[in-house]
mmCIF file of C-alpha atoms in Angstrom:
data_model
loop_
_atom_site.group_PDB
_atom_site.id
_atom_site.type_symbol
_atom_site.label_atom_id
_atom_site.label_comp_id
_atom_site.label_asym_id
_atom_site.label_seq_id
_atom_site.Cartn_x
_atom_site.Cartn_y
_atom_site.Cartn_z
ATOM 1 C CA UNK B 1 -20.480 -14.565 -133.271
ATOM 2 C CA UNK B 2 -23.723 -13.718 -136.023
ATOM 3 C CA UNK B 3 -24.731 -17.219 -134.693
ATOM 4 C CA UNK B 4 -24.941 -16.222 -131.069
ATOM 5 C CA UNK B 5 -26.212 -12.337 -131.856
ATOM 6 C CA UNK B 6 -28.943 -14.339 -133.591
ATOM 7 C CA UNK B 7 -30.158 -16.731 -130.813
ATOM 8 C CA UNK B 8 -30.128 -13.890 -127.946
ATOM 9 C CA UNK B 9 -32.705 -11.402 -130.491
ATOM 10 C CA UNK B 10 -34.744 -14.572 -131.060
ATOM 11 C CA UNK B 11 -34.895 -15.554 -127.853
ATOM 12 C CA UNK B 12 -35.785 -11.699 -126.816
ATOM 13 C CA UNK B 13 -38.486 -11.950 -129.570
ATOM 14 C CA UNK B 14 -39.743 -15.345 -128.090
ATOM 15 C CA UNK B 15 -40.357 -13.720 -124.889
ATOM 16 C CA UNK B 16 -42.056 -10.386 -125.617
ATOM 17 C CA UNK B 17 -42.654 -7.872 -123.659
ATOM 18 C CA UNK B 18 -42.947 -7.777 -119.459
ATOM 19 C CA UNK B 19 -46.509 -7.034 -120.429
ATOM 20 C CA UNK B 20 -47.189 -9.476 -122.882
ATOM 21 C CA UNK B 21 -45.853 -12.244 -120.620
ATOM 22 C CA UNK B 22 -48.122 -10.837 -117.583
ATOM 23 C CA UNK B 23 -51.086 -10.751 -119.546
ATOM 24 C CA UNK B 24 -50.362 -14.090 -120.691
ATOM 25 C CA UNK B 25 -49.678 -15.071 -117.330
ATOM 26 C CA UNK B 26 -52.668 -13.129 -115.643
ATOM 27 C CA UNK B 27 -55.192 -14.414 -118.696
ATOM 28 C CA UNK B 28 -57.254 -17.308 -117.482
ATOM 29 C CA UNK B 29 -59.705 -18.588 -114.344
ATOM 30 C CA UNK B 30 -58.664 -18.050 -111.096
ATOM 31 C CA UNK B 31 -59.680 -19.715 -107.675
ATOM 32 C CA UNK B 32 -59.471 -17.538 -104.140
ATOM 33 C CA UNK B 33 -57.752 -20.096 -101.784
ATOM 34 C CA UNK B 34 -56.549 -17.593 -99.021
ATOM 35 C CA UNK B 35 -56.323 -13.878 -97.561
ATOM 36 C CA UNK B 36 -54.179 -11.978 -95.357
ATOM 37 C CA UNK B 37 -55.569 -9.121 -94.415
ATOM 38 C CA UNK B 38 -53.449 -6.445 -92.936
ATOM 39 C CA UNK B 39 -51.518 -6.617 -89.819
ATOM 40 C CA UNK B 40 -53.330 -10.559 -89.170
ATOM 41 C CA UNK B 41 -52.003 -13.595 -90.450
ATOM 42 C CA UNK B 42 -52.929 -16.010 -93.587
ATOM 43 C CA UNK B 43 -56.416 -16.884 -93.574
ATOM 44 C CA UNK B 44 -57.307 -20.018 -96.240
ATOM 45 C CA UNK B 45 -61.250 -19.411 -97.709
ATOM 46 C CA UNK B 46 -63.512 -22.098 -97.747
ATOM 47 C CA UNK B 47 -63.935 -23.062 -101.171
ATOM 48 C CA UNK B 48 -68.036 -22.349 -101.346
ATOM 49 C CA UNK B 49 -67.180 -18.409 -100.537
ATOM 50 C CA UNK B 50 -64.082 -18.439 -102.750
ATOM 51 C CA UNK B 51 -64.280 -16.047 -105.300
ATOM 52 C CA UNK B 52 -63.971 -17.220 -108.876
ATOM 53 C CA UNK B 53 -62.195 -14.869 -111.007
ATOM 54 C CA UNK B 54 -61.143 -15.282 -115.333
ATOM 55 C CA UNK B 55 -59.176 -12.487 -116.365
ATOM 56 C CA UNK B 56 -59.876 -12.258 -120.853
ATOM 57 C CA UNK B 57 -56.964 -11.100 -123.470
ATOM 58 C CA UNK B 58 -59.658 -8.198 -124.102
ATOM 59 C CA UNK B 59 -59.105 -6.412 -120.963
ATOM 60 C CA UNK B 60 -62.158 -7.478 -119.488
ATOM 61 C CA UNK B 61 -62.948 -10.337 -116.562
ATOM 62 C CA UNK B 62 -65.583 -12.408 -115.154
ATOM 63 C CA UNK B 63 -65.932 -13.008 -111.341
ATOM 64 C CA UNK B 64 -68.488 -15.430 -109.097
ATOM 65 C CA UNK B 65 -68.906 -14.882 -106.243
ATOM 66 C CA UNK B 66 -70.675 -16.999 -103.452
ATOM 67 C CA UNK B 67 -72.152 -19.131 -106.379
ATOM 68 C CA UNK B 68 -75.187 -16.337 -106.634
ATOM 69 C CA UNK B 69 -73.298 -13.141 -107.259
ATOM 70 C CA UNK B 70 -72.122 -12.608 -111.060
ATOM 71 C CA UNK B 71 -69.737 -9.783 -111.842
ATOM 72 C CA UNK B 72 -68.361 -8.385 -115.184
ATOM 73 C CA UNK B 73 -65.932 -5.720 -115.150
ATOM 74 C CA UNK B 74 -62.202 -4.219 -117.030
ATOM 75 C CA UNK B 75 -58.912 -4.601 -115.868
ATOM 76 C CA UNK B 76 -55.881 -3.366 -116.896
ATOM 77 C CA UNK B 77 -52.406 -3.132 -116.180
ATOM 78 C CA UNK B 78 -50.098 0.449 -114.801
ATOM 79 C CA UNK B 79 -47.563 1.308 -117.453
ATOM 80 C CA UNK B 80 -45.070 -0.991 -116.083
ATOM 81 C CA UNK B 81 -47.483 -3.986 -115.291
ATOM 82 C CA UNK B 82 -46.804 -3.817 -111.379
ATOM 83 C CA UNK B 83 -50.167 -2.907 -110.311
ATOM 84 C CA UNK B 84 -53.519 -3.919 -111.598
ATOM 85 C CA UNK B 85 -56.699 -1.948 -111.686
ATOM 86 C CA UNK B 86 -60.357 -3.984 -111.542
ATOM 87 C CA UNK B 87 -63.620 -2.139 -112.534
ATOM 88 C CA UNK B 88 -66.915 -3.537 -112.149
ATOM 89 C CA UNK B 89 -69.326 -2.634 -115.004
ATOM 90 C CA UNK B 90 -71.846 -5.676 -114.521
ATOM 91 C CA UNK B 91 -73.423 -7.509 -111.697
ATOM 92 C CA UNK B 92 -75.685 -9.861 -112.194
ATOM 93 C CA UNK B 93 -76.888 -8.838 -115.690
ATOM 94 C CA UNK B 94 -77.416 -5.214 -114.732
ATOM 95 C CA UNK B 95 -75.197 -2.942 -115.784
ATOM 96 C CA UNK B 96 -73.728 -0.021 -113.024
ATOM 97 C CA UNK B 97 -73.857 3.665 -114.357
ATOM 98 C CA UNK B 98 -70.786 5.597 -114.171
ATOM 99 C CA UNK B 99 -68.208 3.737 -116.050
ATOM 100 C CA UNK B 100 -66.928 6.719 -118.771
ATOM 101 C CA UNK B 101 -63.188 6.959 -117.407
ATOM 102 C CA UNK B 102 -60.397 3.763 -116.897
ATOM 103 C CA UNK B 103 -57.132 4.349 -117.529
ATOM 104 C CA UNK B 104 -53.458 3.515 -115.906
ATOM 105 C CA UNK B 105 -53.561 5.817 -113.153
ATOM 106 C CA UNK B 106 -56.877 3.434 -111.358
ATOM 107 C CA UNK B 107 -54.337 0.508 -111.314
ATOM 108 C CA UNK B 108 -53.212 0.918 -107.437
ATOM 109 C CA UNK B 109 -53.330 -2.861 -106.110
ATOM 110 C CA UNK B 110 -49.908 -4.398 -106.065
ATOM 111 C CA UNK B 111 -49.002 -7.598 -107.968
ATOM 112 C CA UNK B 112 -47.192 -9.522 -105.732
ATOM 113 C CA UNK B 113 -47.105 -12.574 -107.057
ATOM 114 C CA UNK B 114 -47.954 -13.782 -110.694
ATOM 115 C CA UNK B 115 -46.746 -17.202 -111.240
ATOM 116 C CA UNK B 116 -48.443 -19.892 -113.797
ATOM 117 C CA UNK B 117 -50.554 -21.326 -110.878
ATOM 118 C CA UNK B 118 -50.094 -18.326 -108.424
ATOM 119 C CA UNK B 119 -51.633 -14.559 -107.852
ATOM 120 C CA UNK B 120 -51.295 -13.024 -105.194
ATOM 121 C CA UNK B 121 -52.855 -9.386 -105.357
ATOM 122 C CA UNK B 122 -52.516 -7.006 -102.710
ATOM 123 C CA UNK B 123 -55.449 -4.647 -102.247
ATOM 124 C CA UNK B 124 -54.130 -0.821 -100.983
ATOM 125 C CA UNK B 125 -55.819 0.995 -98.738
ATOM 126 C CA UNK B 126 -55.781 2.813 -95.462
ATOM 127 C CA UNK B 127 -56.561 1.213 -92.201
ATOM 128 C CA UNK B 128 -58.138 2.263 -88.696
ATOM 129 C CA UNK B 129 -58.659 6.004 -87.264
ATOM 130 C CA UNK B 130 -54.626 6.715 -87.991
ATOM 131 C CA UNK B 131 -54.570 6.233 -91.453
ATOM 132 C CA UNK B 132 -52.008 3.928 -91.494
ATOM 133 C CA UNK B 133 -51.626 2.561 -95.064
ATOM 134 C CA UNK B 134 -51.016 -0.473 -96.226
ATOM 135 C CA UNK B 135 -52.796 -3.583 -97.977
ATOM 136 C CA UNK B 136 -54.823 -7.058 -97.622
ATOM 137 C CA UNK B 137 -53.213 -9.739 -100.093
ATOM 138 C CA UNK B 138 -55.768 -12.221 -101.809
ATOM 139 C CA UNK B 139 -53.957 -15.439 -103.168
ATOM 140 C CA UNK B 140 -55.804 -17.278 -106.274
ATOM 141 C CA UNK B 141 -54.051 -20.653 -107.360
ATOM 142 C CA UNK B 142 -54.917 -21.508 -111.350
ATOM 143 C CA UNK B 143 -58.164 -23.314 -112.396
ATOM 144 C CA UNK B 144 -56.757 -24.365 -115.972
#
């Protein structure tokens, strides 16, 4: 009975936290293969406008974008690593003004998906004269 007691809190201790595993998960370069935006169907993105995204253990990221733009920026995750927040800090060398607060409460996008080879992140907003809310999904597959 110790025996078994014994394997389930290693095997808890292997795992580590939901967090730990996202960020381990989320933590490396990222291509943009496709988008749905709302209400239309799956789009795929040619590869020489796909963004290029690698997400860093430090809570920051780089992203390429159209092989000429160069962004650096933060991410984290909400409290219960669901949603992500992105902030931009950098583009191409200069840096933006304005970047004193990031915490928790900016991380509104949705993870939808977070797979070893798959992210699917869906981008909240609201749409048209009505308001009506809802979100465009971006899907990355794994560059490493």
């Amino acid at each position: 009975m110790k025996l078994f007691f014994t394997i389930i809190i290693l095997s808890f201790l292997q795992a580590g936290t939901g967090t730990d595993n996202k960020r381990n998960l989320l933590c490396h370069r990222w291509r943009e293969v496709g988008m749905k935006n709302f209400s239309e169907n799956y789009k795929a993105v040619d590869k020489s406008m796909a963004e290029i995204i690698r997400f860093k253990q430090d809570g920051t990221y780089d992203k390429d974008l159209y092989g000429s733009l160069h962004f650096k920026g933060q991410w984290l995750f909400s409290n219960d690593s669901s949603r992500i927040a992105l902030r931009i800090t950098e583009i191409n060398g200069r840096v933006l003004p304005g970047n004193d607060s990031f915490n928790n409460e900016h991380a509104t996008d949705s993870i939808i998906k977070l797979t070893q080879d798959t992210l699917i992140i869906g981008q909240l907003k609201y749409f048209g004269p009505g308001k009506k809310y809802g979100h465009d999904d971006v899907y990355y597959l794994s560059e490493e």
